[in-house]
Short mmCIF file of C-alpha atoms in Angstrom, two decimals:
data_model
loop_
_atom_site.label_atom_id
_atom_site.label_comp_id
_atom_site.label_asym_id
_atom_site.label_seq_id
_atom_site.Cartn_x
_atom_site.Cartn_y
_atom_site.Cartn_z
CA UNK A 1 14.91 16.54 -37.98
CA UNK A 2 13.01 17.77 -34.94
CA UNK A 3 9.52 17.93 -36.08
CA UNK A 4 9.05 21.92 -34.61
CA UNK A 5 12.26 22.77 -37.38
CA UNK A 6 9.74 21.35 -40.08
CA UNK A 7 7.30 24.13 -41.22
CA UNK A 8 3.45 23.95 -41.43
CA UNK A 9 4.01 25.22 -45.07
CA UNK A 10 7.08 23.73 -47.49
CA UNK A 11 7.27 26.59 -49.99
CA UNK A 12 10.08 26.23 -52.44
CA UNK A 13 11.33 29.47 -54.51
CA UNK A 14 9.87 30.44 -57.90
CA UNK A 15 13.17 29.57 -59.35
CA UNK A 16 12.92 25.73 -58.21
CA UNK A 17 9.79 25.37 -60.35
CA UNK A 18 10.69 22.28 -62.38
CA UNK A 19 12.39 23.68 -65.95
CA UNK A 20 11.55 19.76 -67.33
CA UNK A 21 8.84 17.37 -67.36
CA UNK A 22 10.19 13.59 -65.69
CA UNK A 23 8.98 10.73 -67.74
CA UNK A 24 8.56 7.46 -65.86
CA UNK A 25 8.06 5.58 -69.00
CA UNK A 26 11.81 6.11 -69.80
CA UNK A 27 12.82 4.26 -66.62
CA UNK A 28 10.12 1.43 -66.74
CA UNK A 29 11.69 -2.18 -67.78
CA UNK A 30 8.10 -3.10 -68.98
CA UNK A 31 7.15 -0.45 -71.16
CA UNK A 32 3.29 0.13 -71.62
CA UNK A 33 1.63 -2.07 -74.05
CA UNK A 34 0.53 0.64 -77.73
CA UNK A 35 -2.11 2.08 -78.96
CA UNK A 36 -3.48 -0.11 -81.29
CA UNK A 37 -5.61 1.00 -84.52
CA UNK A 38 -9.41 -0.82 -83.97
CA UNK A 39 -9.60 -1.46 -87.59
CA UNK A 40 -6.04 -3.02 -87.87
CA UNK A 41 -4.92 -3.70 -84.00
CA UNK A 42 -1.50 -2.77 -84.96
CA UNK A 43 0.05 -0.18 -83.15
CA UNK A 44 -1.07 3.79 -83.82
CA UNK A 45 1.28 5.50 -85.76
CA UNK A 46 2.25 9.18 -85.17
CA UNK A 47 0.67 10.06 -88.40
CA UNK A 48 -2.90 8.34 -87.53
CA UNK A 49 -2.80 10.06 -84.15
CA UNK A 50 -2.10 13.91 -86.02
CA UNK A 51 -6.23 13.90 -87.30
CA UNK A 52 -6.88 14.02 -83.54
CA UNK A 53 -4.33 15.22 -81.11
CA UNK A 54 -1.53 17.95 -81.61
CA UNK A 55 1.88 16.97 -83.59
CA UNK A 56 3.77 17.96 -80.44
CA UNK A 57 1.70 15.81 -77.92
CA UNK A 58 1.54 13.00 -79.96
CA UNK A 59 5.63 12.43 -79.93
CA UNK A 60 5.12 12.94 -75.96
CA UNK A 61 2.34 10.31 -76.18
CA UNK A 62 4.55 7.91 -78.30
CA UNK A 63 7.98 8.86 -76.47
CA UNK A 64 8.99 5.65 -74.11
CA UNK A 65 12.86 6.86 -74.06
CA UNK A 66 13.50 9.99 -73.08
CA UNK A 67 13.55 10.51 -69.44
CA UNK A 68 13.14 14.20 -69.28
CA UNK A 69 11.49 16.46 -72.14
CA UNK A 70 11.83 20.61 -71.95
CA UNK A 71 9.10 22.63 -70.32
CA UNK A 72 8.88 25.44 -72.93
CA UNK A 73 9.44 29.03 -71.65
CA UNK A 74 6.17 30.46 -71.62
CA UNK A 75 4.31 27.45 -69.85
CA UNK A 76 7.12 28.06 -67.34
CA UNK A 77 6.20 31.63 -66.95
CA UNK A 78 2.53 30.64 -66.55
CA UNK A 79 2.91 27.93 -64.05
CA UNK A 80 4.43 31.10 -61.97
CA UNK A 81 0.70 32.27 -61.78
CA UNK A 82 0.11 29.66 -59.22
CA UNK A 83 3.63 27.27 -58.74
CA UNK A 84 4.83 26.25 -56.80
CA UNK A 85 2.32 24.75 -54.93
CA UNK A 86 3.00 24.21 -51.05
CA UNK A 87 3.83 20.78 -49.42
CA UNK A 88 2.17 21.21 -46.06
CA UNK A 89 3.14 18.76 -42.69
CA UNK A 90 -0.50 18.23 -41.35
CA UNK A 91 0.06 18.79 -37.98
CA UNK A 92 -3.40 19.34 -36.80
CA UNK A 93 -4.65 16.19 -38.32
CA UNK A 94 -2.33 14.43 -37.13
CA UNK A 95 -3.00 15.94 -33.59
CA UNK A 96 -6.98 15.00 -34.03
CA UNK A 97 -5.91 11.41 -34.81
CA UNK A 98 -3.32 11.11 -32.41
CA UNK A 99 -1.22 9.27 -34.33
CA UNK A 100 2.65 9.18 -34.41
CA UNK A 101 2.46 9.49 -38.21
CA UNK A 102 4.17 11.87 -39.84
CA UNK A 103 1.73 13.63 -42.60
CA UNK A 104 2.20 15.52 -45.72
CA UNK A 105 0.11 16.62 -48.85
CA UNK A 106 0.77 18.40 -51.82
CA UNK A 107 -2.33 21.05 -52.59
CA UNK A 108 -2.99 21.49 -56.03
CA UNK A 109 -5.86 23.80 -55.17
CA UNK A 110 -4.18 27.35 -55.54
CA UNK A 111 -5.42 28.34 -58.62
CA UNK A 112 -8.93 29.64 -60.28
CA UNK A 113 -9.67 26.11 -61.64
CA UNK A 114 -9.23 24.63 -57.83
CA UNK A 115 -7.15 21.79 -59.01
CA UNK A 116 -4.16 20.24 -60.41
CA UNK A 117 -5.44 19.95 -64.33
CA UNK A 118 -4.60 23.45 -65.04
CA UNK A 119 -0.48 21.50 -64.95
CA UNK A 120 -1.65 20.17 -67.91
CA UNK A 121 -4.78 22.36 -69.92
CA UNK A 122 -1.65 24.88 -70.36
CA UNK A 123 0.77 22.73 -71.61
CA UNK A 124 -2.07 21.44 -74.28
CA UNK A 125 -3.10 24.90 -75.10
CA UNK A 126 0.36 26.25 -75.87
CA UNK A 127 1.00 23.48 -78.43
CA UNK A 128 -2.37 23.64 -80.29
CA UNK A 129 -1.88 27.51 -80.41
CA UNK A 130 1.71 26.68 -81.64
CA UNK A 131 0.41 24.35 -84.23
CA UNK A 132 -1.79 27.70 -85.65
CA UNK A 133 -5.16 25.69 -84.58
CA UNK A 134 -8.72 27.38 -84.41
CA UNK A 135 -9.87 25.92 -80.87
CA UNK A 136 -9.71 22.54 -79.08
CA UNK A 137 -12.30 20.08 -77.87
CA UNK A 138 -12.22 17.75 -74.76
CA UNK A 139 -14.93 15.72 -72.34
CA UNK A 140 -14.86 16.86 -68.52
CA UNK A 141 -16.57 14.94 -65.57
CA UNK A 142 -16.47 16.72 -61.99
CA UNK A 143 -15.86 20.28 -64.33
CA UNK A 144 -11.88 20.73 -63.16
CA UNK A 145 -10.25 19.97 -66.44
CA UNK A 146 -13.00 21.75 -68.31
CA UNK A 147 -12.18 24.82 -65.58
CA UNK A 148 -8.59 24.46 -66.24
CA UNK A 149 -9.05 24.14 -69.88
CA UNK A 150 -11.15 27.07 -70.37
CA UNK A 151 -8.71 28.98 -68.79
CA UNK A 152 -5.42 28.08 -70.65
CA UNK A 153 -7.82 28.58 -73.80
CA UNK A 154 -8.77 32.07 -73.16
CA UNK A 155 -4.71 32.76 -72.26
CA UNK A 156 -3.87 31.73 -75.85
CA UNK A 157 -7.12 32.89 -77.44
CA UNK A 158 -8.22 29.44 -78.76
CA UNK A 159 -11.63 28.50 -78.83
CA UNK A 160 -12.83 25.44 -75.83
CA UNK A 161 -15.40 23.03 -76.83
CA UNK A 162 -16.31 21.05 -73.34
CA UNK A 163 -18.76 18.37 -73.33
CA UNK A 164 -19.33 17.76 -69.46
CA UNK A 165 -21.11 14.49 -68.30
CA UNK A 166 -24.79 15.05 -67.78
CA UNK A 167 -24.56 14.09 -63.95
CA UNK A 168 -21.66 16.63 -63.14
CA UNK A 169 -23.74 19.42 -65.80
CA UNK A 170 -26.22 19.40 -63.52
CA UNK A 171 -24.82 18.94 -59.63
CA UNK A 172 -22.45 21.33 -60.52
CA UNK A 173 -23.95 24.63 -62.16
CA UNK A 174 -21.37 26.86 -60.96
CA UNK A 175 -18.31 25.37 -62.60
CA UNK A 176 -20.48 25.31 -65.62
CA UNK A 177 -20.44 29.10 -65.27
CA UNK A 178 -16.66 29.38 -64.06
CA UNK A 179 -16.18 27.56 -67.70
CA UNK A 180 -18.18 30.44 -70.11
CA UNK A 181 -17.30 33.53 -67.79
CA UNK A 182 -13.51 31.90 -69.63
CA UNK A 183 -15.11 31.91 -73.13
CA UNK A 184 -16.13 27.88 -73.16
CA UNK A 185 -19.40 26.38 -74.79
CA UNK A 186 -20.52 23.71 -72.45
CA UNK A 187 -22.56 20.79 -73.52
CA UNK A 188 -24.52 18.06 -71.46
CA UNK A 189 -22.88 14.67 -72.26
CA UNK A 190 -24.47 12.16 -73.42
CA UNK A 191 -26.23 15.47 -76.27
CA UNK A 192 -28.11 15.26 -79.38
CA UNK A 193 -25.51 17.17 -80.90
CA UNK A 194 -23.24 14.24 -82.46
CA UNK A 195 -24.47 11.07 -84.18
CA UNK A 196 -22.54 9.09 -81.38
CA UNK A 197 -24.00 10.67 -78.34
CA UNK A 198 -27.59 9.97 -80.55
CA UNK A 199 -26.54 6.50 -80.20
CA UNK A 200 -25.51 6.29 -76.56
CA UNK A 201 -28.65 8.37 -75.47
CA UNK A 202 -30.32 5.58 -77.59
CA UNK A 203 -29.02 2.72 -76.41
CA UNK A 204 -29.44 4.11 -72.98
CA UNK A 205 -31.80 6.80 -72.35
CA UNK A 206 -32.26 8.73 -69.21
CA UNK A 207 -28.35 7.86 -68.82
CA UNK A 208 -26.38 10.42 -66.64
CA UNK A 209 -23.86 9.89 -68.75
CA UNK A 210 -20.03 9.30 -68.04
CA UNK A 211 -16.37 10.57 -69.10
CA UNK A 212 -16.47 8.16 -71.99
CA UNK A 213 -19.46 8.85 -73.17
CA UNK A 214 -17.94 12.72 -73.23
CA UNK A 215 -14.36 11.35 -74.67
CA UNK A 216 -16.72 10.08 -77.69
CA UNK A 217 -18.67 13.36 -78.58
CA UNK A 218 -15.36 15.50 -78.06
CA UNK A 219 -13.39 13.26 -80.47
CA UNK A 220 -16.45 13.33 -83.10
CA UNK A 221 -16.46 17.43 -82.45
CA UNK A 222 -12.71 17.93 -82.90
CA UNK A 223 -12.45 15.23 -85.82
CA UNK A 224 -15.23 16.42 -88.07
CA UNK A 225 -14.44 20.64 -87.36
CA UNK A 226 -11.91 22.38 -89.26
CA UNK A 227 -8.99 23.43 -87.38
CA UNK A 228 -9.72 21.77 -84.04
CA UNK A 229 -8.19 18.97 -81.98
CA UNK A 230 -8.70 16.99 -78.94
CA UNK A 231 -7.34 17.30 -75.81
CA UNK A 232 -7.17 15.22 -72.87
CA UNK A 233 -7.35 15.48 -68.87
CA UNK A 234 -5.66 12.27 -67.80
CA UNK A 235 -5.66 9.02 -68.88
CA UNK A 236 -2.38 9.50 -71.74
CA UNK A 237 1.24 9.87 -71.36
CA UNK A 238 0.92 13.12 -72.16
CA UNK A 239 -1.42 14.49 -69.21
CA UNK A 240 1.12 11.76 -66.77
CA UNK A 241 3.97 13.65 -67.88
CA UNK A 242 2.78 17.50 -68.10
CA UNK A 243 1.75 16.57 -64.14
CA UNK A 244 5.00 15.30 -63.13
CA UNK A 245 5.68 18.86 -61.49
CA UNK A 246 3.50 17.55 -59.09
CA UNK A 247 5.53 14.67 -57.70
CA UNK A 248 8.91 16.87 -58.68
CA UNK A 249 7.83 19.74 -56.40
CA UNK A 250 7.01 17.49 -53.86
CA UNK A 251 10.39 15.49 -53.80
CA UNK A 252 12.27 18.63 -54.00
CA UNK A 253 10.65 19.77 -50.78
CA UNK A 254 10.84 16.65 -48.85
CA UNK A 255 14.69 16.65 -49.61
CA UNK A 256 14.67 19.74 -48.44
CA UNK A 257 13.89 18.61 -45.04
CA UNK A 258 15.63 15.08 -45.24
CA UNK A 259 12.32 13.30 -45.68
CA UNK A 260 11.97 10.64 -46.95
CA UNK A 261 7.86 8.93 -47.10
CA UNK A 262 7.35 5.12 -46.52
CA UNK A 263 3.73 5.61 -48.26
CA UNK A 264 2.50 7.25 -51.01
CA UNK A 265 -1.23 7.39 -51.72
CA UNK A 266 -3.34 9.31 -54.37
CA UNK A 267 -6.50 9.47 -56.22
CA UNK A 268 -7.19 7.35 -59.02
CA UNK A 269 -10.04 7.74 -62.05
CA UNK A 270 -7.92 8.50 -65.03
CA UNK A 271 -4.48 8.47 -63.34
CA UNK A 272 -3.58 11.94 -63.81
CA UNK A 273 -2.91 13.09 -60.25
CA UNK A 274 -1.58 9.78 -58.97
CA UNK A 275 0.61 9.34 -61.46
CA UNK A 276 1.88 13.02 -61.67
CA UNK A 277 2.58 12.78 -57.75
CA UNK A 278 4.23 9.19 -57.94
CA UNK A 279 6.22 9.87 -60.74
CA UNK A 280 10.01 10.92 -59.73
CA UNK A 281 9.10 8.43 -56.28
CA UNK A 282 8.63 5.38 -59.02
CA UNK A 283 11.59 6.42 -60.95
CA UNK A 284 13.96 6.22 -58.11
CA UNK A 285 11.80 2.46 -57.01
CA UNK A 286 12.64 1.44 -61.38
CA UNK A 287 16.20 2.30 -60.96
CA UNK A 288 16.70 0.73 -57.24
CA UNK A 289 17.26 3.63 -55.57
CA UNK A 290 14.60 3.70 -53.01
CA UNK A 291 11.60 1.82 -52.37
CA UNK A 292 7.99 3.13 -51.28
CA UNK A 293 4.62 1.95 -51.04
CA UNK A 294 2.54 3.19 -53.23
CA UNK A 295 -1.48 3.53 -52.77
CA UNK A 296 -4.03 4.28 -55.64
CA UNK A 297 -7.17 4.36 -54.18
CA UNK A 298 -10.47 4.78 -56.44
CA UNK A 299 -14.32 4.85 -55.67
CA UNK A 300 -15.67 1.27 -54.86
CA UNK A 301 -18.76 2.13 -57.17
CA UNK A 302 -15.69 2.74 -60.47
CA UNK A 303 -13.10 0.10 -59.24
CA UNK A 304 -10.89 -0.41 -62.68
CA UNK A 305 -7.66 -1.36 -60.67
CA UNK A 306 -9.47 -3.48 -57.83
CA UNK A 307 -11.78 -5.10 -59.79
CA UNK A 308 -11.08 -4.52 -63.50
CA UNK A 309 -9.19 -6.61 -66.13
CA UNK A 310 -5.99 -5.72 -67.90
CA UNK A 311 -7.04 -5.60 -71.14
CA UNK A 312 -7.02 -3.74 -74.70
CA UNK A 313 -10.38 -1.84 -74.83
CA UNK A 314 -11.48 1.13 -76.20
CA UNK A 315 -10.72 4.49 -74.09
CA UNK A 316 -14.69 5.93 -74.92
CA UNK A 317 -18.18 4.70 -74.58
CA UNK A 318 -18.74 5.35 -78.26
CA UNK A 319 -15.73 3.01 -79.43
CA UNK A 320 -14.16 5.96 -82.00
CA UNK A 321 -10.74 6.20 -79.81
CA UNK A 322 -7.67 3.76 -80.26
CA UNK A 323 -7.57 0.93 -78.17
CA UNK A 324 -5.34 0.75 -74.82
CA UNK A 325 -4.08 -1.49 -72.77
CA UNK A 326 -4.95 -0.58 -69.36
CA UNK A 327 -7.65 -1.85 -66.36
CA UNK A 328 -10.96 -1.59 -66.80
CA UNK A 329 -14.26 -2.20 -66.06
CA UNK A 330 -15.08 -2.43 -70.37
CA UNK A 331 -16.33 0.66 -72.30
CA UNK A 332 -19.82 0.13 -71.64
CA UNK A 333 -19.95 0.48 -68.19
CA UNK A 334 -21.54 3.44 -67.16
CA UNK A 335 -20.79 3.81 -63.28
CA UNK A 336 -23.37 5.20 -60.80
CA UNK A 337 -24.09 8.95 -60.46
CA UNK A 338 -21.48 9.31 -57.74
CA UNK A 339 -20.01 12.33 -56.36
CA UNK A 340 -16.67 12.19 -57.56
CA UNK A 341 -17.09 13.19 -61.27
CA UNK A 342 -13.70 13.22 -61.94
CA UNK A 343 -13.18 9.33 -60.88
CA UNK A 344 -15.93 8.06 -63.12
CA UNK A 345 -14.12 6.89 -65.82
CA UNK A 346 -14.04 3.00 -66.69
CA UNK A 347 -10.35 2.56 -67.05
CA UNK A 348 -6.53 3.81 -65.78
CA UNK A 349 -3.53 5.15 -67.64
CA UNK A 350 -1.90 2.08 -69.44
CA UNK A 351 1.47 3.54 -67.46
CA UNK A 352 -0.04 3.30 -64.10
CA UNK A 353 -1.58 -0.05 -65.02
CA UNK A 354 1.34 -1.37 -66.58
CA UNK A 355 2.85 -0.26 -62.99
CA UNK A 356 -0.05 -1.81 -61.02
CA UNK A 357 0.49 -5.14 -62.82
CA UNK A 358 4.12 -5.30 -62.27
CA UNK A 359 3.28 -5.04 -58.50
CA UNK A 360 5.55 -1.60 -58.24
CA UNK A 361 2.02 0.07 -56.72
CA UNK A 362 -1.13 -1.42 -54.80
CA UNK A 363 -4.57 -0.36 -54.98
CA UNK A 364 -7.93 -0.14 -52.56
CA UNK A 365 -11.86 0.89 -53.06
CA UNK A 366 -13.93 3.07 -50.45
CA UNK A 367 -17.94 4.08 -50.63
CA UNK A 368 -18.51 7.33 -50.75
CA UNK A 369 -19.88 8.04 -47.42
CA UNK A 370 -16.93 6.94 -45.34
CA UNK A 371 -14.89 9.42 -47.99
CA UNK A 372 -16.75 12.04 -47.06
CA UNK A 373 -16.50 11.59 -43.34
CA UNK A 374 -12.56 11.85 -44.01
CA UNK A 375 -13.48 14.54 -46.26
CA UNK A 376 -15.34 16.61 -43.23
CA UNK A 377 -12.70 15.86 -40.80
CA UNK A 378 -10.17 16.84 -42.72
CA UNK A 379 -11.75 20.22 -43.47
CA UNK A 380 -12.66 20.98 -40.10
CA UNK A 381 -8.71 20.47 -38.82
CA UNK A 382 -6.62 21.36 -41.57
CA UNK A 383 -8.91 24.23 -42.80
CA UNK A 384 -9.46 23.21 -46.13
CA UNK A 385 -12.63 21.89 -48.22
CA UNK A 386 -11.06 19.12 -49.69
CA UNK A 387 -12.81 18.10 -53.58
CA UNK A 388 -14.55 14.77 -53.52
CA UNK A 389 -12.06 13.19 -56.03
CA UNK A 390 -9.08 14.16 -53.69
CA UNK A 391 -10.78 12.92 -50.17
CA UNK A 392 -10.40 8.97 -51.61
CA UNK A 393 -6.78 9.86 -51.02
CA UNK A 394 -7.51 11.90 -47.35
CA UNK A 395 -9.76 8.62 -46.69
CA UNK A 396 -6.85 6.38 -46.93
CA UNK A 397 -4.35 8.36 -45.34
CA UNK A 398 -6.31 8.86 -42.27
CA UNK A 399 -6.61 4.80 -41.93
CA UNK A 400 -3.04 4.12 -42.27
CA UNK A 401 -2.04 6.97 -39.92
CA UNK A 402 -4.84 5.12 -37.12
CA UNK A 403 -2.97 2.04 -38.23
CA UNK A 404 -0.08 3.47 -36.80
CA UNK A 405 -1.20 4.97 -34.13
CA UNK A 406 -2.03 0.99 -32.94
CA UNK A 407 1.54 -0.22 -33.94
CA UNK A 408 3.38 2.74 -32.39
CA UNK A 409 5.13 2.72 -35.97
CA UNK A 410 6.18 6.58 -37.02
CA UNK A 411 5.49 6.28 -40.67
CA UNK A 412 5.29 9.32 -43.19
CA UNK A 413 2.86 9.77 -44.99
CA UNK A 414 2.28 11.62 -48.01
CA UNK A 415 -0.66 12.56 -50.20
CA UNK A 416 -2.38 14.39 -53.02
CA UNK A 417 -4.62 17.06 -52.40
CA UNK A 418 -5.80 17.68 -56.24
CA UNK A 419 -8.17 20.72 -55.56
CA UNK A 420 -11.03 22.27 -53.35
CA UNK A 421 -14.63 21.49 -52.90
CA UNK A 422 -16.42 24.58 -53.26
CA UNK A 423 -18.58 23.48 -56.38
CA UNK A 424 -19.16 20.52 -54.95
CA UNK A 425 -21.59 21.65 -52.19
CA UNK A 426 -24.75 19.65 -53.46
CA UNK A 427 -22.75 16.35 -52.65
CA UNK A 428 -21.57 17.86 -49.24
CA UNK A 429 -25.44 18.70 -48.92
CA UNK A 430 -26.68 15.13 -49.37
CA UNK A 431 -24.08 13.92 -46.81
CA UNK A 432 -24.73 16.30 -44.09
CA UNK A 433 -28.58 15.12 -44.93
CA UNK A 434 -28.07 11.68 -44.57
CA UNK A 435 -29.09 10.87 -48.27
CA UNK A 436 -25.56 9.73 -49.37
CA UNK A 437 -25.80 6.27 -50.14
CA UNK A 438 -22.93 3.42 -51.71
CA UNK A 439 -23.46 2.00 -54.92
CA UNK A 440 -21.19 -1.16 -55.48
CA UNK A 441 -21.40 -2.97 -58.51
CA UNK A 442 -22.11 -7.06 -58.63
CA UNK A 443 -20.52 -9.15 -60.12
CA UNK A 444 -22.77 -9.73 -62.72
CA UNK A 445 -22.82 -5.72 -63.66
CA UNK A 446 -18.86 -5.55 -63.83
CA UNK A 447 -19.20 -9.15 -66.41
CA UNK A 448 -21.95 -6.88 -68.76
CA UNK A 449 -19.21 -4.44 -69.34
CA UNK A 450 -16.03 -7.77 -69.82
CA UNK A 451 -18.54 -9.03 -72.60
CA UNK A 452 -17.98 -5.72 -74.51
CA UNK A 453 -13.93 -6.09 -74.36
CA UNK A 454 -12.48 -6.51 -78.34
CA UNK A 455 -11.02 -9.63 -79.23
CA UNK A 456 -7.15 -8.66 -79.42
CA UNK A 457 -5.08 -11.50 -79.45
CA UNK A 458 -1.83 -11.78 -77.23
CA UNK A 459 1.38 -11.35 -78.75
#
């Protein structure tokens, strides 16, 4: 189509909302590896899971077959608070770059919480309120989930535990506030509040902490407290499939225009927004339908997929979660006190690694400071503040739409906007100050963290 009969903003219609969750595990030839029990390393069953998660999210964490699972009625009617979200053609970016690209990305950042977690904090918060349960736990690192779980919480009147990683606790004092003006406790992670974060803050004091080091004192919380469960932000199956709206929206919109993108590039800490955008994209590349390339880009300081191992380890810094199969960097690395919160996490969903290793998606690093040059340019042309988590993917885009403008090649481009920046000012600060620096790991402090890996044998 001409490019003028394309609008700035893709809207769809209330009613086009997905009605069903798409599960890309139900269309993947290599399954991801279980859950294995540390004491046993045979696979978790449903019934060893219950004592943490929710019944109901625990068959979506097991469930490898069923391609699409029913959005219940009243997380519908909530996602109408603020979905759908608009697919927008980035015209004046593309115009600053000068670039024959064609540009899209899916903003996630219409909502209170300023991101896409909320896709998923409701989903958990209507079954742990279904399951009659007193409150819910959970770890946040940049303060989005916690945001977006706080809210869902106070919708269904359950009580919101949040340990936040000491780093993001204190850079970010405001979403700390957006989190108990919605009824949550928040608690600096590594505390002195459970016998594990004791230990951690032990083993390494002055830490600034990190999501698995949170993961560890939300699972203690939620396991020792009557009535309470854990809850997740990314990471599981679950989170992957409550933010497959993401990627469905975005399809539906693109068809609506006959467009079809030759790249696909997102995010990745936990693998919540990538893999909620790539979803129904990978499920028509699993059934030979289409093909795309697919980006995952993640800090250079955390980089799991570019320089992890696929390997069982534990998901936590404290070692009291089930083991998974996924890259990572081991569950003792704690990564440098970068700016992106919400990428500091050691490993990636075992479905986007599983993914990764079958070669159906690539993956790249960037420093900080050249992600926050994309960051500013982005914001000064397309209008928006773009959070630090989502700018990895802005970073990347921008490069392959200057690749193109040297090749001449009209590629479209598509890419996840996850949320805004506006609590995220002390990082934009240090930038505009010239005090942002890159952290990189060596080799030798990615092999401290390999030592750590458990001994699980290969099948």
């Amino acid at each position: 189509m001409e490019n003028t009969k394309i609008p700035y903003k893709i809207y769809l219609d209330e009613s086009e909302i997905p009605t069903q969750w798409y599960n890309v595990r139900a269309d993947m030839k290599n399954k991801p590896a279980p859950l294995l029990n540390p004491a046993t390393l045979k696979p978790m069953t449903a019934e060893e899971l219950y004592p943490v998660f929710c019944k109901e999210l625990v068959a979506q964490e097991l469930n490898d077959t069923d391609a699409y699972i029913d959005i219940p009625q009243e997380i519908q009617d909530f996602y109408k608070m603020y979905r759908p979200s608009p697919l927008i053609r980035a015209y004046f970016l593309e115009k600053a770059l000068d670039t024959p690209a064609k540009i899209y990305y899916k903003f996630e950042g219409n909502n209170t919480s300023g991101s896409h977690k909320l896709n998923s904090a409701i989903a958990q918060a209507y079954y742990a309120k279904k399951q009659g349960l007193k409150g819910v736990t959970t770890e946040t690192g940049a303060g989005q989930w916690g945001t977006a779980l706080s809210m869902a919480c106070s919708y269904f009147g359950l009580d919101c535990k949040v340990y936040m990683v000491k780093v993001s606790y204190e850079q970010k004092p405001f979403r700390r506030e957006v989190m108990r003006t919605y009824g949550a406790s928040v608690t600096p992670s590594p505390s002195t509040d459970t016998a594990v974060g004791r230990k951690i803050l032990k083993e390494h004091p002055g830490t600034t902490g990190s999501l698995g080091c949170a993961i560890s004192e939300a699972v203690e919380v939620a396991t020792s407290t009557e009535g309470y469960r854990y809850v997740l932000g990314s990471v599981l199956n679950q989170v992957l499939l409550h933010q497959s709206v993401i990627g469905l929206e975005a399809k539906k919109a693109l068809d609506k225009y006959n467009v079809k993108p030759d790249i696909i590039i997102g995010c990745a800490g936990g693998g919540s927004n990538l893999g909620g955008l790539i979803s129904p994209f990978v499920g028509e590349k699993l059934r030979g339908e289409a093909d795309y390339r697919i980006i995952a880009v993640e800090p250079a300081s955390c980089p799991s997929f570019t320089r992890g191992k696929f390997a069982y380890d534990f998901c936590d810094t404290g070692k009291v979660c089930p083991l998974s199969k996924m890259y990572t960097l081991g569950s003792g690395f704690i990564p440098s006190a970068n700016h992106a919160g919400g990428l500091r996490y050691h490993g990636m969903s075992s479905t986007l690694s599983q993914l990764y290793h079958d070669g159906l998606m690539e993956a790249t690093s960037v420093e900080q400071t050249s992600v926050f040059a994309a960051a500013e340019q982005f914001a000064r042309v397309e209008g928006i503040l773009p959070a630090p988590e989502s700018s990895h993917a802005i970073r990347v885009a921008i490069d392959e739409a200057l690749k193109c403008k040297e090749t001449g090649e009209e590629k479209t481009i598509l890419f996840g906007l996850t949320g805004t920046g506006y609590f995220d000012m002390v990082a934009y600060e240090k930038f505009n100050d010239g005090l942002m620096s890159d952290y990189i790991p060596t080799d030798e402090e990615l092999q401290k963290g390999f030592d750590g890996l458990p001994n699980v044998p290969e099948n």
